[in-house]
XYZ file of C-alpha atoms in Angstrom:
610
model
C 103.410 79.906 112.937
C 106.186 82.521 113.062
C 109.389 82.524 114.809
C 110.381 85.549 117.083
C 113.346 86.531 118.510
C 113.936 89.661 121.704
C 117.282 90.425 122.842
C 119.298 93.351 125.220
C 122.858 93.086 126.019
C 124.047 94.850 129.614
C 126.116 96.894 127.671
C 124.273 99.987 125.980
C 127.573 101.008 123.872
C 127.329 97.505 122.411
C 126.099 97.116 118.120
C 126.193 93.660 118.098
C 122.655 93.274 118.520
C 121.741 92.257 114.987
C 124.632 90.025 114.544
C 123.252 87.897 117.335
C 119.446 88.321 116.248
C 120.894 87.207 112.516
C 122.682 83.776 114.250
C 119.613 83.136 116.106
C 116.973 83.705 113.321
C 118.572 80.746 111.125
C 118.034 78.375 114.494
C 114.205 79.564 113.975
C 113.836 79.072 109.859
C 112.096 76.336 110.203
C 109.347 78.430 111.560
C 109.223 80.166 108.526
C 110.438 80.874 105.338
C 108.351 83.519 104.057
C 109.930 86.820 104.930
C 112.287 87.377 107.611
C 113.305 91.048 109.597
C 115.442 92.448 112.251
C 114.960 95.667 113.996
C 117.680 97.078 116.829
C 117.827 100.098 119.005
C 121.254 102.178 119.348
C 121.946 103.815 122.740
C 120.519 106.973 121.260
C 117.601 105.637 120.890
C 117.565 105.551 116.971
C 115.979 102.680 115.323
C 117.672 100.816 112.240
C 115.227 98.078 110.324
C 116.041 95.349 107.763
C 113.159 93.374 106.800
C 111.464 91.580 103.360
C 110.271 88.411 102.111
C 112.228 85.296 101.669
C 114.516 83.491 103.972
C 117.329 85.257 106.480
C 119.912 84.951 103.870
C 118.501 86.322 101.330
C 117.085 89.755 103.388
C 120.420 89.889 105.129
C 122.356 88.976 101.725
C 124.138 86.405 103.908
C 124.763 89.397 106.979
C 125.992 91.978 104.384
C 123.230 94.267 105.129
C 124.214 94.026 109.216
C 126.439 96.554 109.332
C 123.382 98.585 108.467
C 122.131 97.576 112.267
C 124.246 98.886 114.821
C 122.229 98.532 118.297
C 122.498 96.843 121.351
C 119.036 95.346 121.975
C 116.282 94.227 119.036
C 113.983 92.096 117.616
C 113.692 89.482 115.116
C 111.052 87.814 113.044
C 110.419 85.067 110.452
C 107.193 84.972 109.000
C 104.835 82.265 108.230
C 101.931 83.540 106.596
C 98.453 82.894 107.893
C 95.748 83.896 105.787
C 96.777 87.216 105.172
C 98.627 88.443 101.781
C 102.200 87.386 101.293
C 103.601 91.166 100.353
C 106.707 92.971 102.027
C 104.419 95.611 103.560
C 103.676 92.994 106.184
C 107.069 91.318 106.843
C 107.656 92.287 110.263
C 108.614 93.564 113.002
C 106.503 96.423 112.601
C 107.149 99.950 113.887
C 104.549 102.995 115.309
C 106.694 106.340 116.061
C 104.047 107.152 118.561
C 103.772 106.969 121.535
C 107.502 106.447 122.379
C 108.848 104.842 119.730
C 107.849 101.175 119.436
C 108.511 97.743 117.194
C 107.220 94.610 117.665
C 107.098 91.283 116.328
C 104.459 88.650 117.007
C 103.694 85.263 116.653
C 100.088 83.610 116.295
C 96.394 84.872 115.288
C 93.827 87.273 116.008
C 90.551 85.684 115.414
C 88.385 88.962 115.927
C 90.887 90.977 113.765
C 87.475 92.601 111.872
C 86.279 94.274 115.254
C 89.566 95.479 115.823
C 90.100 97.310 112.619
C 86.545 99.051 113.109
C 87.917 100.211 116.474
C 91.187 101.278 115.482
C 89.016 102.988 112.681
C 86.241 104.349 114.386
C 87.241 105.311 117.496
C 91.576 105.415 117.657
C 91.675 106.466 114.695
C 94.783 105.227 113.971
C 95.629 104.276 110.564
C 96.695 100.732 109.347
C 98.812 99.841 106.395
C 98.454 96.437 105.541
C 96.094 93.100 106.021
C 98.331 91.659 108.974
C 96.468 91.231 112.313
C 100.229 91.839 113.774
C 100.081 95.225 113.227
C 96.793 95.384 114.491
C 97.733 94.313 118.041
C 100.676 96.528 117.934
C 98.303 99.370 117.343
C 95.724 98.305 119.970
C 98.926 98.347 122.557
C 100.194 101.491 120.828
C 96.556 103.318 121.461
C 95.926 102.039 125.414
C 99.909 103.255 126.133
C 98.807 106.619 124.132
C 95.758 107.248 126.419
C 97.831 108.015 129.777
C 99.404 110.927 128.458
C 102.290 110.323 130.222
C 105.648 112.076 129.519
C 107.475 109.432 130.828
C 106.526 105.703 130.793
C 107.118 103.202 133.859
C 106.613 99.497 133.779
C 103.687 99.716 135.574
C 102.411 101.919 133.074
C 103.043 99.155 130.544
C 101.858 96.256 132.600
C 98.185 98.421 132.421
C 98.001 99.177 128.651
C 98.970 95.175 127.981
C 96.275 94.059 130.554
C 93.901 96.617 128.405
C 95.037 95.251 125.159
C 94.191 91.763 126.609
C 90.428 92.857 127.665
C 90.307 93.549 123.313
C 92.270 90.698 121.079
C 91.132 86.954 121.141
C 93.210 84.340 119.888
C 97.021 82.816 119.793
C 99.743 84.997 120.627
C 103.277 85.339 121.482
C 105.046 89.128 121.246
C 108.219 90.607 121.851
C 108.116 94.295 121.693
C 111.048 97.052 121.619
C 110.104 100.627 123.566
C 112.927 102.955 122.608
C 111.747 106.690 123.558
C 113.103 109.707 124.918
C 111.723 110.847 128.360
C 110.519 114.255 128.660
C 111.283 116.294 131.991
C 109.288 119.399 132.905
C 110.779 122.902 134.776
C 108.191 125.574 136.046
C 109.172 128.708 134.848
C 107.425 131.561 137.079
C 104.219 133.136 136.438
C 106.010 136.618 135.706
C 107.769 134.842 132.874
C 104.772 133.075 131.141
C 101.213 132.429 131.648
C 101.225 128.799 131.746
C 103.355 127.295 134.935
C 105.095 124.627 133.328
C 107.204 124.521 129.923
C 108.864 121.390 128.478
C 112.807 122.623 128.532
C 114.539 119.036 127.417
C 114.880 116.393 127.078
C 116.693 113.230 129.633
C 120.183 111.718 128.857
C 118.883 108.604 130.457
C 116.509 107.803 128.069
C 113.739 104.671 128.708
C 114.461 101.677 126.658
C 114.164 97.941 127.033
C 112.184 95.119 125.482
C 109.065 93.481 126.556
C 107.481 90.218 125.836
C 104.096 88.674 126.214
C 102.164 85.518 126.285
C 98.285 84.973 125.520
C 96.098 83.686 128.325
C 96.114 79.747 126.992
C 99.193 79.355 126.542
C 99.158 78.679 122.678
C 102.051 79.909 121.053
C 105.490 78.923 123.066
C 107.726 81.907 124.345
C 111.326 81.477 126.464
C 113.569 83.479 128.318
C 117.765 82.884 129.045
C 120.344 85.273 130.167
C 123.796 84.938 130.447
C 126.705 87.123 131.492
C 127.622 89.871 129.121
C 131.001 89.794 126.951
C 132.465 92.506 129.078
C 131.479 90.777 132.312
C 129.548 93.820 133.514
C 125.515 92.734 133.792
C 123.293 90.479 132.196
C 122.633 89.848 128.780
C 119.031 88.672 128.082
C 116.702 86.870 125.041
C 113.901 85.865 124.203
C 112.745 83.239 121.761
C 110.247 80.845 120.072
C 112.152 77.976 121.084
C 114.455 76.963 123.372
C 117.218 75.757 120.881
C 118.207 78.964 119.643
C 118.905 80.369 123.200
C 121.131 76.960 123.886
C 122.749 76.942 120.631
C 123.799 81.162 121.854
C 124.901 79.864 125.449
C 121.988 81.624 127.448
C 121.096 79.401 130.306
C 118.571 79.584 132.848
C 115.681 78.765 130.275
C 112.326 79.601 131.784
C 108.860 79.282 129.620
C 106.708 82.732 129.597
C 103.545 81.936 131.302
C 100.202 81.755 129.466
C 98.886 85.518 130.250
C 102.615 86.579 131.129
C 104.332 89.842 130.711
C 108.000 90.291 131.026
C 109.788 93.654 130.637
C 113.702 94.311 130.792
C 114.937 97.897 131.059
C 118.574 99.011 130.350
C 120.649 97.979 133.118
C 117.829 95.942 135.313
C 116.797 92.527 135.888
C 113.577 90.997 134.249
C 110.278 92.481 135.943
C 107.313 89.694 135.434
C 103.777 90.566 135.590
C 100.290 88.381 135.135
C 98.624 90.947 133.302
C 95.688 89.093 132.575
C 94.387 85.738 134.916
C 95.562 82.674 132.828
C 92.940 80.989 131.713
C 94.684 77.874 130.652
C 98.108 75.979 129.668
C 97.304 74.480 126.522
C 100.411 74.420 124.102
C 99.679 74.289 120.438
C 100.192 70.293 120.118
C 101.134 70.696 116.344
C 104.923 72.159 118.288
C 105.376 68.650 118.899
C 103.767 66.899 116.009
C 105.411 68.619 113.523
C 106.571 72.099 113.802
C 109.490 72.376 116.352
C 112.868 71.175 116.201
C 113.479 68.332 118.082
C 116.289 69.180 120.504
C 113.953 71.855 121.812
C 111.778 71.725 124.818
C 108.478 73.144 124.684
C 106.226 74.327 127.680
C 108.746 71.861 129.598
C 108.432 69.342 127.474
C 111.059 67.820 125.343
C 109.847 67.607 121.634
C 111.979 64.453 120.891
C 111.192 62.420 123.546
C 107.403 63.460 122.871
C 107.901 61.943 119.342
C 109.418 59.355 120.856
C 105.898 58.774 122.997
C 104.339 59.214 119.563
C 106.459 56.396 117.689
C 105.191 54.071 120.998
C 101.846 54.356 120.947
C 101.668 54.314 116.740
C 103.399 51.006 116.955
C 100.718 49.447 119.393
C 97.963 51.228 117.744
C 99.545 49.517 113.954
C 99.794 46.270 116.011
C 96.235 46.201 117.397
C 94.470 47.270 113.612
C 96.858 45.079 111.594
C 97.038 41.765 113.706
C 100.719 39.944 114.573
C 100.593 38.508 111.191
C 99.866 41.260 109.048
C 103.016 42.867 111.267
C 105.409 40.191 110.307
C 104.604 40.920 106.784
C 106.273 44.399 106.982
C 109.837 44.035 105.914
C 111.069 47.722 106.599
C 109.762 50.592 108.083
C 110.683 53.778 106.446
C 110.555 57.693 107.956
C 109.444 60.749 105.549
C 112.484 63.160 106.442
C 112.761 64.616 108.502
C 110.366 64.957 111.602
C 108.806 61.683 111.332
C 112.517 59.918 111.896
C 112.643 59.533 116.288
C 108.769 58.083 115.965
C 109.464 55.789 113.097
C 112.946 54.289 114.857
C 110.615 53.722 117.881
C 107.563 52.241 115.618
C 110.642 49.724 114.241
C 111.450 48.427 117.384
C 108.062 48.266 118.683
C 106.992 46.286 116.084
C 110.443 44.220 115.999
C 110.814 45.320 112.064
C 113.624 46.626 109.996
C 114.216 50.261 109.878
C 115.365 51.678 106.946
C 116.306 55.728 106.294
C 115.423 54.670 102.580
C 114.472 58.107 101.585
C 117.601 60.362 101.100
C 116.349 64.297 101.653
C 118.093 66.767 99.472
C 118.613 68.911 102.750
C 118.843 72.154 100.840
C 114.762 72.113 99.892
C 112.707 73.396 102.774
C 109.497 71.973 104.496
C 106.830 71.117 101.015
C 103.530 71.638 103.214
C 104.210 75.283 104.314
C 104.621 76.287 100.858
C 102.100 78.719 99.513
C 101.110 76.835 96.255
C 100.322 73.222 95.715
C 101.774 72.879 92.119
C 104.705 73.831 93.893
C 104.462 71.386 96.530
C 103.764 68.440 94.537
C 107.186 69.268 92.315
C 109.101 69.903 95.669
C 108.634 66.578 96.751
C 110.136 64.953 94.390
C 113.282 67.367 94.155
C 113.439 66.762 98.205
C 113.053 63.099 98.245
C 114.954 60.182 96.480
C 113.988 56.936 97.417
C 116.808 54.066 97.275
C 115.226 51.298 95.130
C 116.945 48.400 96.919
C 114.969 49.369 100.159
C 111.678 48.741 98.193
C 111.704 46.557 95.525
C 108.990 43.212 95.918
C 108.768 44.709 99.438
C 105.643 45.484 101.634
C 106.747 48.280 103.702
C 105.293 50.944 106.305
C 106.332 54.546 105.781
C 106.115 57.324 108.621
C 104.846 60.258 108.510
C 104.157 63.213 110.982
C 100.945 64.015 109.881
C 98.331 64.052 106.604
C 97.959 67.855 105.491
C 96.495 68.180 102.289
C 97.401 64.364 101.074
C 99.400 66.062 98.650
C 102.938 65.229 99.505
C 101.581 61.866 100.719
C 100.006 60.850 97.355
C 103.669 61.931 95.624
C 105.739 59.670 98.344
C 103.232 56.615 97.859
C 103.768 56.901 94.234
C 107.369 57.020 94.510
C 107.704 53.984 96.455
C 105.317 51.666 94.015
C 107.808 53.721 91.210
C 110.789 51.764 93.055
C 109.360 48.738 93.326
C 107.323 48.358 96.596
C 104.551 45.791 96.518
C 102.555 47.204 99.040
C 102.413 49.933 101.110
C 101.141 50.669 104.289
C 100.867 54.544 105.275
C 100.801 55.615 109.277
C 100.482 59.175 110.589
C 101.582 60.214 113.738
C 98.862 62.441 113.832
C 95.003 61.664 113.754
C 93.562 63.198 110.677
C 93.433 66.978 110.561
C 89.420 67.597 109.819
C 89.075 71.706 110.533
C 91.291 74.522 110.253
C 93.902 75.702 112.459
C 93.091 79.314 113.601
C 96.028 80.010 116.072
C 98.398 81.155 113.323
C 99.087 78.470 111.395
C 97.297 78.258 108.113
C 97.012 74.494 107.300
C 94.595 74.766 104.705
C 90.893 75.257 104.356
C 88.986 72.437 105.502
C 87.642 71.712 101.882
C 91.334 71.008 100.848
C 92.211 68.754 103.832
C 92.201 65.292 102.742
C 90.540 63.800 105.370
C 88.013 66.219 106.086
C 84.936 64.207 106.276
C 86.257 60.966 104.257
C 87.021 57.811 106.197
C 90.810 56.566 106.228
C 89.556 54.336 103.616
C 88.956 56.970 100.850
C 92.140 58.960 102.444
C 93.894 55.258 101.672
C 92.666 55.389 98.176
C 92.965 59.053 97.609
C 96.956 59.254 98.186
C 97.355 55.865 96.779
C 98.318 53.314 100.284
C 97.085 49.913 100.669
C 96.310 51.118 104.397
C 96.314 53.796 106.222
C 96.684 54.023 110.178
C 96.376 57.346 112.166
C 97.154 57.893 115.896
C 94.571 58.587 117.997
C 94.096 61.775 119.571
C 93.722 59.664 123.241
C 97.119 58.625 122.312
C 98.940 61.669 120.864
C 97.730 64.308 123.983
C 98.964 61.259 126.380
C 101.975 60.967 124.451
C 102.924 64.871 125.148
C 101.319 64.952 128.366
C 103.344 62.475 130.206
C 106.000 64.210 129.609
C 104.628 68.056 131.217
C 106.023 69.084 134.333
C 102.720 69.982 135.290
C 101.721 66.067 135.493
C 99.735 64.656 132.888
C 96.185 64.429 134.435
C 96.255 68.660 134.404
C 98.050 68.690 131.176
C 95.521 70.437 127.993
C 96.694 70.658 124.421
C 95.362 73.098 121.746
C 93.780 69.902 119.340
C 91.080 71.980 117.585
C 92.238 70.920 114.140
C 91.828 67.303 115.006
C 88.232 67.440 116.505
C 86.370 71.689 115.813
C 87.069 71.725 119.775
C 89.160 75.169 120.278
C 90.489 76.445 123.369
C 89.352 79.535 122.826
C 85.535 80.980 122.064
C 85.183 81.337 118.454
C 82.628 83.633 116.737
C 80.355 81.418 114.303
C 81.519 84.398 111.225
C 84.980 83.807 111.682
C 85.252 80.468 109.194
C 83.182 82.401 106.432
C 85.689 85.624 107.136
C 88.781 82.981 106.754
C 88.031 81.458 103.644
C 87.281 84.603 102.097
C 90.740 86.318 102.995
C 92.177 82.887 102.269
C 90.598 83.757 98.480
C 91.801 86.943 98.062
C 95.259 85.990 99.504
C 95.711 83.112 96.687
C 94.762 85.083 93.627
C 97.369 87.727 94.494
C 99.690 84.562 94.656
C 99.266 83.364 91.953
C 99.543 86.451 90.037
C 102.863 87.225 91.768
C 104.088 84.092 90.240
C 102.927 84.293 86.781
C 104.668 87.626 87.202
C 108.029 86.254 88.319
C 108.023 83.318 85.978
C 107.346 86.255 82.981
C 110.346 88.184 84.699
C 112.650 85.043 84.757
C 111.829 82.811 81.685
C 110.658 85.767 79.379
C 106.922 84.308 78.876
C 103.956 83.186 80.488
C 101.836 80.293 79.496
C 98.013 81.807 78.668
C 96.020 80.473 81.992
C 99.229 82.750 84.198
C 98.676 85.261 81.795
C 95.064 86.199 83.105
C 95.572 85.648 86.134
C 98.283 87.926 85.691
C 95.740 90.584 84.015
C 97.571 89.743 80.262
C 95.099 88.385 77.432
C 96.514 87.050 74.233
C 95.389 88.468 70.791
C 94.227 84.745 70.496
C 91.721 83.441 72.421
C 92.258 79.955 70.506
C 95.789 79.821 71.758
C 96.238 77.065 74.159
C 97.422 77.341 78.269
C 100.905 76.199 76.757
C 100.775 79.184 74.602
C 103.501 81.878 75.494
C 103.727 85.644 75.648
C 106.434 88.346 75.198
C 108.210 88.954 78.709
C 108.079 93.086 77.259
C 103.933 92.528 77.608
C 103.292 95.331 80.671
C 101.495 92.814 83.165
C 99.313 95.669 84.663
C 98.819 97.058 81.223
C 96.170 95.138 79.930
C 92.914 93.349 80.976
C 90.648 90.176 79.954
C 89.099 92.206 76.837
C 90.279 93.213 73.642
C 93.900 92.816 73.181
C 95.765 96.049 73.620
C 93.333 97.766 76.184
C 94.652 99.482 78.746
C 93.292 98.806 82.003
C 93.061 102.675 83.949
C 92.565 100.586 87.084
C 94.788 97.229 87.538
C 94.263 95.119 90.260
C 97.121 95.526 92.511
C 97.274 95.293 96.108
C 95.979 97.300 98.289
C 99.082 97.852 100.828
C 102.710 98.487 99.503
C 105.857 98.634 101.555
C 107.667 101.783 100.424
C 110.907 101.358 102.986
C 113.910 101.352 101.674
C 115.084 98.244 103.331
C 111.939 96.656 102.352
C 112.794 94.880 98.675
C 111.163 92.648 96.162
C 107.704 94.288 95.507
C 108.789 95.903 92.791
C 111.639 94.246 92.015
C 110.217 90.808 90.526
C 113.013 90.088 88.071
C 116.075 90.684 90.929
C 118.440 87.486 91.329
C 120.890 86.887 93.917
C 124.537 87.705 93.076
């Protein structure tokens, strides 16, 4: 899950582009926090790039670095990594100088990404910097463009290499993309004068730009469109976006949903030219939008995400009615949400049930979401730094707490645990949600289906495991009907994308691609965890001995315990698990580095803000 952002203002002398693109990206954080970029075309056709990891304010040092972005259309992107590595190389949007001049920014998952590199290998030989299946598909587009040979690009032309990039990439995607490329014009010269007839003699004033956005055939990943009327009341200002609320919260109106196999394009100066450039195969949203991922005063596919939860909160307080039994209900003396998402179902859960409803957990609103963070040492300390529960709301109390969904179990286990710590005598655990039993493959990277708590265990052993009297999920019957009577498609045509409740994906999935994912899910967390024993050396001066190897640093005594610390000065590439004082001639580093001088934070492990 990623959140992008497209935009061109009427006005080609305009450089507000990024300043806009900025505003909108912290609308979209919650998407991701990861690493965050901006990339905007002048009128000249010169591209200016910002990007790195960690949230907008950091890249942008709180929009210092925007004056560095003059342009009047762009793209933005915040990153939430799938399974791929976490370094700045692949903080996007990403940029090919040929043909044209192109950046784009993308939103879901290539499940075939390993035939796709062997083409791009083998037979485009086009080169590839880093472990991101985004820059993949921007190289697959990149290559079927490059094969017309044309001077000059039309949208027609475009509309043909998409439809061709289609016929290649399976999975989940949503794309904006940025063409910003000089058009060539041709003079004959005659034959006296040269051999050849033609010479190129120039090059256009009225250079080709715009912006172009996509949509895969389901209809997985969300993608909208506004426009409003420019600031100089000449044209049309347009933008594109993950969700809705960012184009509201800008004052772009006239919201319309990208259709699953969709192409839009929007050339300096012209109106929006649409094109189905492959047959749409299906309109199945990504049901985790509504669950858990989008914010709630967005609408979705055409469906509202809060009065979906609202659905949700309905049919969990029937469902908790019909497995509990009247009395068991009357027992409940508050019903308590787990900030923040979980708050519209758990109101309507309250008054379903014809309970108390209690906000009793107070969110420190300055920690972000605990699931989508990379490690789970750091999860399980988040949530208590996040959450503070108010011990008058629990003490001798049975009470029913609210939750979105079960990931892992291990924010769960750390919430139970702090409600018996303030006093609640029993606790009783519902889930919007039905358990999440296989992996999510459409670009959001739950967890591998060994780590998910209720993969394979009954919701008695799920009860036990995170430390609930009971637990109660929704049914999937239940949480599809809860979305679907909402669609403006009506809800007996209405498909979700439920694969991580049930192994049932929309799309065809090739029986390697599990064994491929958990071994690039590997890789990814041993570079992860070096990076932090690396940053944690940089920041505190030492490392405790089990960081220290994992960092590639071995003490001078192997009977020193994990607690045991090291010298900050200690070269973390310098040594290896052998004799101490060996240097390594080959560390293990990764394999794709970011080198652009916007691009910080590889290298610079011990930076702070200022």
């Amino acid at each position: 899950m990623c959140g992008i952002l497209g935009l061109i203002h009427a006005d080609p002398t305009s450089t507000s582009a990024a300043l806009e693109l900025h505003e909108a990206l912290y609308l979209l954080q919650h998407r991701g926090q990861d690493a965050a970029g901006i990339a905007v075309s002048s009128s000249r056709g010169r591209i200016y790039q910002c990007k790195g990891n960690g949230m907008a304010s950091r890249v942008f040092q709180d929009g210092a670095r925007l004056g560095d972005l003059p342009g009047f259309m762009g793209l933005g992107h915040l990153r939430y990594p799938t399974a791929g590595t976490s370094a700045n190389a692949e903080a996007q949007p990403f940029y090919v100088n040929s043909p044209y001049g192109i950046c784009f920014a993308h939103n879901g998952n290539l499940i075939n990404a390993q035939r796709l590199k062997r083409f791009l290998d083998q037979e485009a030989h086009r080169h590839i910097n880093t472990d991101s299946d985004s820059e993949l598909m921007l190289n697959i587009f990149a290559h079927e463009l490059n094969v017309m040979q044309k001077p000059r690009v039309e949208e027609r032309d475009l509309f043909e290499a998409l439809s061709r990039m289609y016929q290649q990439c399976e999975g989940a995607w949503a794309c904006v993309a940025m063409l910003a490329g000089k058009s060539v014009f041709v003079v004959s010269i005659p034959r006296p004068l040269r051999r050849d007839r033609f010479c190129i003699l120039g090059i256009r004033n009225d250079s080709w730009y715009g912006i172009m956005a996509f949509r895969d055939p389901y209809g997985i990943r969300p993608l909208v469109l506004g426009s409003r009327p420019s600031a100089n009341g000449k044209g049309t200002d347009y933008m594109l976006a993950s969700e809705s609320v960012a184009l509201d919260q800008l004052r772009y109106r006239d919201i319309t949903d990208i259709q699953p196999g969709q192409a839009v394009i929007i050339t300096k100066g012209s109106t929006p030219m649409f094109w189905q450039v492959h047959p749409q195969l299906a309109y199945a949203p990504d049901i985790f939008e509504y669950v858990y991922f989008a914010r709630p005063d967005s609408v979705v596919d055409g469906i509202s995400v809060h009065r979906s939860r609202q659905n949700m909160g309905s049919k969990l307080g029937d469902r908790i009615l019909k497995v509990l039994g009247p009395q068991a209900v009357q027992d409940i003396e508050v019903v308590i949400p787990i900030p923040e998402t979980s708050k519209t179902a758990a109101s309507i859960v309250a008054q379903t049930l014809r309970r108390p409803y209690s906000e009793a957990f107070v969110k420190n609103r300055y920690i972000f979401r605990t699931f989508i963070m990379p490690e789970q040492t750091t999860r399980q300390s988040s949530v208590r730094r996040k959450l503070n529960p108010m011990r008058d709301q629990f003490e001798g109390r049975t009470v029913l707490l609210i939750d979105d969904s079960i990931v892992r179990g291990t924010t769960s286990r750390e919430i139970v645990s702090m409600a018996r710590e303030a006093g609640a005598r029993k606790v009783i655990f519902a889930v919007c949600a039905p358990p999440i039993t296989h992996a999510h493959i459409y670009g959001i990277d739950l967890a591998s289906p060994h780590e998910l708590v209720a993969h394979n265990r009954a919701e008695e052993v799920v009860a036990a495991h995170i430390g609930a009297d009971t637990v109660i999920y929704q049914s999937i019957e239940d949480l599809q009907a809860a979305c679907a009577e909402l669609s403006p498609r009506g809800a007996a045509k209405q498909v979700f994308e439920v694969g991580l409740f049930c192994g049932r994906y929309v799309t065809p999935v090739d029986e390697g691609y599990f064994a491929h994912l958990e071994q690039v899910r590997g890789e990814a967390q041993r570079f992860k965890v070096r990076d932090r024993a690396r940053q944690a050396a940089a920041v505190n001066g030492c490392v405790g001995a089990e960081q220290a190897r994992v960092n590639g640093v071995a003490s001078s005594d192997p009977s020193r315990s994990d607690r045991s610390a090291l010298p900050a000065s200690v070269d973390a590439n310098s040594y290896s698990g052998g004799s101490a004082g060996r240097r390594d001639t080959s560390p293990d580093v990764r394999d794709r580095m970011d080198i652009n001088l916007h691009n910080f934070g590889d290298y610079n492990h011990a930076e702070t803000d200022s």
